[in-house]
Amino acid sequence: MEMTAAIYFPIVGRVFIAILYIISAVGMIANLKRIIELMASKRVPMPHILLTITIVLWILGGVCLVLGWNVRIAAAAIFVVMIPVTLGIHRPWEAADPAEFEHELTHFLKNVGILGGLLYIMYFGAGPYSLG
C-alpha cells in the first residue's frame, strides 16, 4: 500500500485541487455580473480586471496542476491570487449576523486549508506522473 500511495496520491491530490479552481473559474464566467457586483460591494478595486485575472490564473493553474507541468509556478500563482480573495472577500469579522459569520468563516477557513495544500505543492513539486 505504501508504494502505491507514494505513486498515486500526489496526482490525485493535484487533480482534486485543480478541479476546485477549474470549476470555480467556469462558475465565475457563468456569473460574471453577480461576482463583479459582489466584489464591488466588498470595495475590491477594479473588479472587472481582477476577476478576469483570477479566472485566467485559476484555469491555467488548474490545468498545469492536472498535467503536472510547472506545478510550483502554478501553485504559487494561485496562492498569490488566493490571499486577496481570502482577505478581501471572505471576512467573517465583518459579518452582520450569525448566519453570515458562519458562511464567511467556512469559506475563510476552507481557503486557508487550500493555501496549505498549495504551499505543499510549491515545496514538494508534482511528484510522479507529471509532465514536469
Coordinates of N, CA and C in Angstrom, one line a residue:
M1 N 0.8 -1.2 0.0 CA 0.0 0.0 0.0 C 0.9 1.3 0.0
E2 N 2.0 1.2 0.8 CA 2.8 2.4 0.9 C 3.4 2.9 -0.5
M3 N 3.8 1.9 -1.3 CA 4.4 2.2 -2.6 C 3.3 2.8 -3.5
T4 N 2.2 2.1 -3.5 CA 1.0 2.6 -4.3 C 0.6 4.0 -3.9
A5 N 0.6 4.3 -2.6 CA 0.2 5.7 -2.2 C 1.2 6.7 -2.7
A6 N 2.5 6.3 -2.6 CA 3.6 7.2 -3.0 C 3.5 7.6 -4.5
I7 N 3.0 6.6 -5.2 CA 2.9 6.8 -6.7 C 1.6 7.6 -7.1
Y8 N 0.5 7.3 -6.5 CA -0.8 7.8 -6.9 C -1.3 9.0 -6.1
F9 N -1.0 9.1 -4.9 CA -1.6 10.2 -4.0 C -1.2 11.6 -4.6
P10 N 0.0 11.8 -5.0 CA 0.3 13.2 -5.5 C -0.5 13.6 -6.6
I11 N -0.7 12.8 -7.6 CA -1.5 13.2 -8.8 C -3.0 13.3 -8.4
V12 N -3.5 12.4 -7.5 CA -4.9 12.6 -7.1 C -5.1 13.9 -6.3
G13 N -4.1 14.2 -5.4 CA -4.2 15.5 -4.7 C -4.2 16.7 -5.6
R14 N -3.3 16.6 -6.6 CA -3.2 17.8 -7.6 C -4.5 17.9 -8.4
V15 N -5.1 16.8 -8.8 CA -6.3 16.8 -9.5 C -7.5 17.4 -8.7
F16 N -7.5 16.9 -7.4 CA -8.6 17.4 -6.5 C -8.5 19.0 -6.4
I17 N -7.3 19.5 -6.1 CA -7.1 20.9 -6.0 C -7.5 21.6 -7.3
A18 N -7.0 21.0 -8.4 CA -7.2 21.6 -9.8 C -8.7 21.7 -10.1
I19 N -9.5 20.7 -9.8 CA -10.9 20.6 -10.0 C -11.6 21.8 -9.3
L20 N -11.2 22.1 -8.1 CA -11.8 23.2 -7.4 C -11.6 24.5 -8.1
Y21 N -10.4 24.7 -8.7 CA -10.2 26.0 -9.3 C -10.8 26.1 -10.7
I22 N -10.7 25.0 -11.5 CA -11.3 25.0 -12.8 C -12.8 25.2 -12.8
I23 N -13.4 24.4 -11.9 CA -14.9 24.5 -11.8 C -15.3 25.9 -11.3
S24 N -14.6 26.4 -10.3 CA -14.9 27.7 -9.8 C -14.7 28.8 -10.8
A25 N -13.7 28.7 -11.7 CA -13.5 29.7 -12.7 C -14.6 29.6 -13.8
V26 N -15.0 28.4 -14.1 CA -16.2 28.3 -15.0 C -17.4 28.9 -14.4
G27 N -17.6 28.7 -13.1 CA -18.8 29.3 -12.4 C -18.7 30.8 -12.4
M28 N -17.5 31.3 -12.3 CA -17.3 32.8 -12.3 C -17.7 33.3 -13.7
I29 N -17.3 32.6 -14.7 CA -17.6 33.0 -16.1 C -19.1 33.0 -16.3
A30 N -19.8 32.0 -15.7 CA -21.3 32.0 -15.9 C -22.0 33.0 -15.1
N31 N -21.3 33.6 -14.1 CA -22.0 34.6 -13.2 C -21.2 35.9 -13.0
L32 N -20.6 36.3 -14.2 CA -19.7 37.5 -14.1 C -20.4 38.7 -13.4
K33 N -21.6 39.0 -13.9 CA -22.2 40.2 -13.3 C -22.4 40.2 -11.8
R34 N -22.9 39.0 -11.3 CA -23.1 38.9 -9.9 C -21.8 38.9 -9.1
I35 N -20.8 38.3 -9.6 CA -19.5 38.3 -8.9 C -18.8 39.7 -8.9
I36 N -18.9 40.4 -10.0 CA -18.4 41.8 -10.1 C -19.1 42.7 -9.1
E37 N -20.4 42.5 -9.0 CA -21.2 43.3 -8.0 C -20.8 42.9 -6.6
L38 N -20.6 41.6 -6.3 CA -20.1 41.2 -5.0 C -18.8 41.8 -4.7
M39 N -17.8 41.8 -5.6 CA -16.5 42.3 -5.4 C -16.6 43.8 -5.2
A40 N -17.4 44.5 -5.9 CA -17.6 46.0 -5.7 C -18.2 46.3 -4.4
S41 N -19.1 45.4 -3.9 CA -19.7 45.7 -2.6 C -18.7 45.4 -1.5
K42 N -17.7 44.7 -1.8 CA -16.6 44.4 -0.8 C -15.5 45.4 -0.9
R43 N -15.7 46.4 -1.8 CA -14.7 47.5 -2.0 C -13.4 47.0 -2.7
V44 N -13.6 46.0 -3.5 CA -12.4 45.5 -4.3 C -12.2 46.4 -5.4
P45 N -11.0 47.0 -5.6 CA -10.8 47.9 -6.7 C -10.7 47.2 -8.0
M46 N -11.1 47.8 -9.1 CA -11.0 47.2 -10.5 C -11.6 45.8 -10.5
P47 N -12.8 45.6 -10.1 CA -13.3 44.2 -10.1 C -13.3 43.5 -11.4
H48 N -13.6 44.2 -12.5 CA -13.6 43.6 -13.8 C -12.2 43.0 -14.2
I49 N -11.2 43.8 -13.9 CA -9.8 43.4 -14.3 C -9.4 42.3 -13.3
L50 N -9.6 42.4 -12.0 CA -9.1 41.4 -11.1 C -9.9 40.1 -11.3
L51 N -11.1 40.2 -11.6 CA -11.9 38.9 -11.8 C -11.4 38.2 -13.1
T52 N -11.1 39.0 -14.1 CA -10.5 38.4 -15.3 C -9.2 37.7 -15.1
I53 N -8.3 38.4 -14.3 CA -7.0 37.8 -13.9 C -7.2 36.5 -13.1
T54 N -8.1 36.6 -12.2 CA -8.4 35.4 -11.3 C -8.9 34.2 -12.2
I55 N -9.8 34.5 -13.1 CA -10.3 33.4 -13.9 C -9.2 32.8 -14.8
V56 N -8.4 33.6 -15.4 CA -7.4 33.1 -16.3 C -6.4 32.3 -15.4
L57 N -5.9 32.8 -14.3 CA -5.0 32.1 -13.5 C -5.5 30.8 -12.9
W58 N -6.8 30.8 -12.5 CA -7.4 29.6 -12.0 C -7.5 28.5 -13.0
I59 N -7.9 28.9 -14.2 CA -8.0 27.9 -15.3 C -6.6 27.4 -15.7
L60 N -5.7 28.3 -16.0 CA -4.3 27.9 -16.4 C -3.6 27.1 -15.3
G61 N -3.7 27.6 -14.1 CA -3.1 27.0 -12.9 C -3.7 25.6 -12.7
G62 N -5.0 25.5 -12.8 CA -5.6 24.2 -12.6 C -5.2 23.2 -13.7
V63 N -5.1 23.6 -14.9 CA -4.7 22.7 -16.0 C -3.2 22.3 -15.7
C64 N -2.4 23.2 -15.3 CA -1.0 22.9 -15.0 C -0.9 21.9 -13.9
L65 N -1.7 22.0 -12.9 CA -1.7 21.1 -11.8 C -2.1 19.7 -12.2
V66 N -3.2 19.6 -13.1 CA -3.6 18.3 -13.6 C -2.5 17.6 -14.4
L67 N -1.9 18.4 -15.2 CA -0.8 17.8 -16.1 C 0.5 17.6 -15.4
G68 N 0.7 18.3 -14.2 CA 1.9 18.2 -13.5 C 3.0 18.9 -14.2
W69 N 2.7 20.0 -14.9 CA 3.6 20.8 -15.6 C 3.8 22.2 -14.9
N70 N 5.0 22.5 -14.5 CA 5.3 23.8 -13.9 C 4.4 24.0 -12.6
V71 N 4.2 22.9 -11.9 CA 3.2 23.0 -10.7 C 3.7 23.9 -9.7
R72 N 5.0 24.1 -9.4 CA 5.4 25.1 -8.4 C 5.0 26.5 -8.8
I73 N 5.1 26.8 -10.1 CA 4.7 28.2 -10.6 C 3.2 28.3 -10.5
A74 N 2.5 27.3 -11.0 CA 1.1 27.3 -11.0 C 0.5 27.4 -9.6
A75 N 1.0 26.7 -8.6 CA 0.6 26.7 -7.2 C 0.9 28.1 -6.7
A76 N 2.0 28.7 -7.0 CA 2.4 30.0 -6.5 C 1.5 31.1 -7.0
A77 N 1.1 31.0 -8.3 CA 0.2 32.0 -8.9 C -1.1 31.9 -8.3
I78 N -1.7 30.7 -8.1 CA -3.0 30.5 -7.5 C -2.9 31.0 -6.0
F79 N -1.8 30.7 -5.3 CA -1.6 31.2 -3.9 C -1.7 32.7 -3.8
V80 N -0.9 33.4 -4.7 CA -0.9 34.8 -4.7 C -2.3 35.4 -4.9
V81 N -3.1 34.8 -5.8 CA -4.5 35.3 -6.0 C -5.4 35.0 -4.8
M82 N -5.1 33.9 -4.2 CA -6.0 33.4 -3.1 C -5.8 34.3 -1.8
I83 N -4.7 35.0 -1.7 CA -4.5 35.8 -0.5 C -5.5 37.0 -0.5
P84 N -5.6 37.8 -1.6 CA -6.6 38.9 -1.5 C -8.0 38.4 -1.6
V85 N -8.2 37.2 -2.3 CA -9.6 36.7 -2.3 C -10.0 36.3 -0.9
T86 N -9.2 35.7 -0.2 CA -9.5 35.2 1.2 C -9.7 36.4 2.1
L87 N -8.8 37.4 2.1 CA -8.8 38.5 3.0 C -9.8 39.6 2.5
G88 N -10.0 39.7 1.2 CA -10.9 40.7 0.7 C -12.3 40.4 0.5
I89 N -12.6 39.1 0.3 CA -14.0 38.7 0.0 C -14.6 38.0 1.2
H90 N -13.9 37.1 1.8 CA -14.4 36.3 2.9 C -13.9 36.8 4.2
R91 N -14.6 37.8 4.8 CA -14.2 38.5 6.0 C -15.2 38.2 7.1
P92 N -15.1 37.1 7.8 CA -16.1 36.8 8.8 C -16.2 37.9 9.9
W93 N -15.1 38.6 10.2 CA -15.0 39.6 11.2 C -15.9 40.8 10.9
E94 N -16.4 40.9 9.6 CA -17.3 42.0 9.3 C -18.8 41.5 9.1
A95 N -19.0 40.3 9.5 CA -20.4 39.7 9.3 C -21.4 40.5 10.1
A96 N -22.6 40.7 9.5 CA -23.7 41.4 10.2 C -24.5 40.6 11.1
D97 N -24.5 39.3 10.8 CA -25.4 38.4 11.6 C -24.7 37.0 11.7
P98 N -25.2 36.1 12.6 CA -24.5 34.8 12.9 C -24.5 33.9 11.6
A99 N -25.5 34.0 10.8 CA -25.5 33.1 9.6 C -24.5 33.6 8.6
E100 N -24.4 34.9 8.4 CA -23.3 35.4 7.5 C -21.9 35.1 8.1
F101 N -21.8 35.3 9.4 CA -20.5 34.9 10.0 C -20.1 33.5 9.8
E102 N -21.0 32.6 10.0 CA -20.7 31.2 9.7 C -20.4 30.9 8.3
H103 N -21.1 31.5 7.4 CA -20.8 31.3 5.9 C -19.4 31.8 5.6
E104 N -19.1 33.1 6.0 CA -17.8 33.6 5.6 C -16.7 32.9 6.4
L105 N -16.9 32.5 7.6 CA -15.9 31.8 8.3 C -15.6 30.5 7.7
T106 N -16.6 29.8 7.2 CA -16.4 28.5 6.5 C -15.5 28.7 5.2
H107 N -15.9 29.7 4.4 CA -15.1 30.0 3.2 C -13.7 30.4 3.6
F108 N -13.5 31.3 4.6 CA -12.2 31.8 5.0 C -11.3 30.6 5.4
L109 N -11.8 29.7 6.3 CA -11.1 28.6 6.8 C -10.8 27.6 5.7
K110 N -11.7 27.3 4.8 CA -11.5 26.5 3.6 C -10.4 27.0 2.8
N111 N -10.4 28.3 2.5 CA -9.3 28.9 1.7 C -7.9 28.8 2.4
V112 N -7.9 28.9 3.8 CA -6.7 28.8 4.5 C -6.1 27.4 4.3
G113 N -7.0 26.4 4.4 CA -6.6 25.0 4.2 C -6.1 24.7 2.8
I114 N -6.7 25.3 1.8 CA -6.3 25.2 0.4 C -4.9 25.9 0.3
L115 N -4.7 27.0 0.9 CA -3.4 27.7 0.8 C -2.3 26.7 1.4
G116 N -2.6 26.0 2.4 CA -1.7 25.0 2.9 C -1.4 23.9 1.9
G117 N -2.4 23.4 1.2 CA -2.1 22.5 0.1 C -1.3 23.1 -1.0
L118 N -1.5 24.3 -1.4 CA -0.7 25.0 -2.4 C 0.7 25.1 -1.9
L119 N 0.9 25.5 -0.7 CA 2.3 25.6 -0.2 C 3.0 24.2 -0.2
Y120 N 2.3 23.2 0.0 CA 2.8 21.8 0.0 C 3.3 21.5 -1.5
I121 N 2.5 21.8 -2.5 CA 2.8 21.6 -3.9 C 4.0 22.5 -4.2
M122 N 4.0 23.8 -3.8 CA 5.2 24.6 -4.1 C 6.5 24.1 -3.5
Y123 N 6.4 23.4 -2.4 CA 7.7 22.9 -1.8 C 8.0 21.5 -2.4
F124 N 7.1 20.6 -2.5 CA 7.4 19.3 -2.9 C 7.3 19.0 -4.4
G125 N 6.6 19.9 -5.1 CA 6.5 19.7 -6.6 C 5.4 18.7 -7.0
A126 N 5.5 18.3 -8.2 CA 4.4 17.5 -8.8 C 4.3 16.0 -8.3
G127 N 5.5 15.4 -8.1 CA 5.5 14.0 -7.8 C 5.5 13.2 -9.0
P128 N 5.3 11.9 -8.9 CA 5.2 11.0 -10.1 C 4.0 11.4 -11.0
Y129 N 4.1 10.9 -12.2 CA 3.0 11.1 -13.2 C 2.8 12.6 -13.4
S130 N 3.8 13.2 -13.9 CA 3.7 14.6 -14.3 C 4.5 14.9 -15.5
L131 N 4.2 16.0 -16.2 CA 5.0 16.4 -17.3 C 6.2 17.2 -17.0
G132 N 6.4 17.6 -15.7 CA 7.5 18.4 -15.4 C 8.4 17.8 -14.4

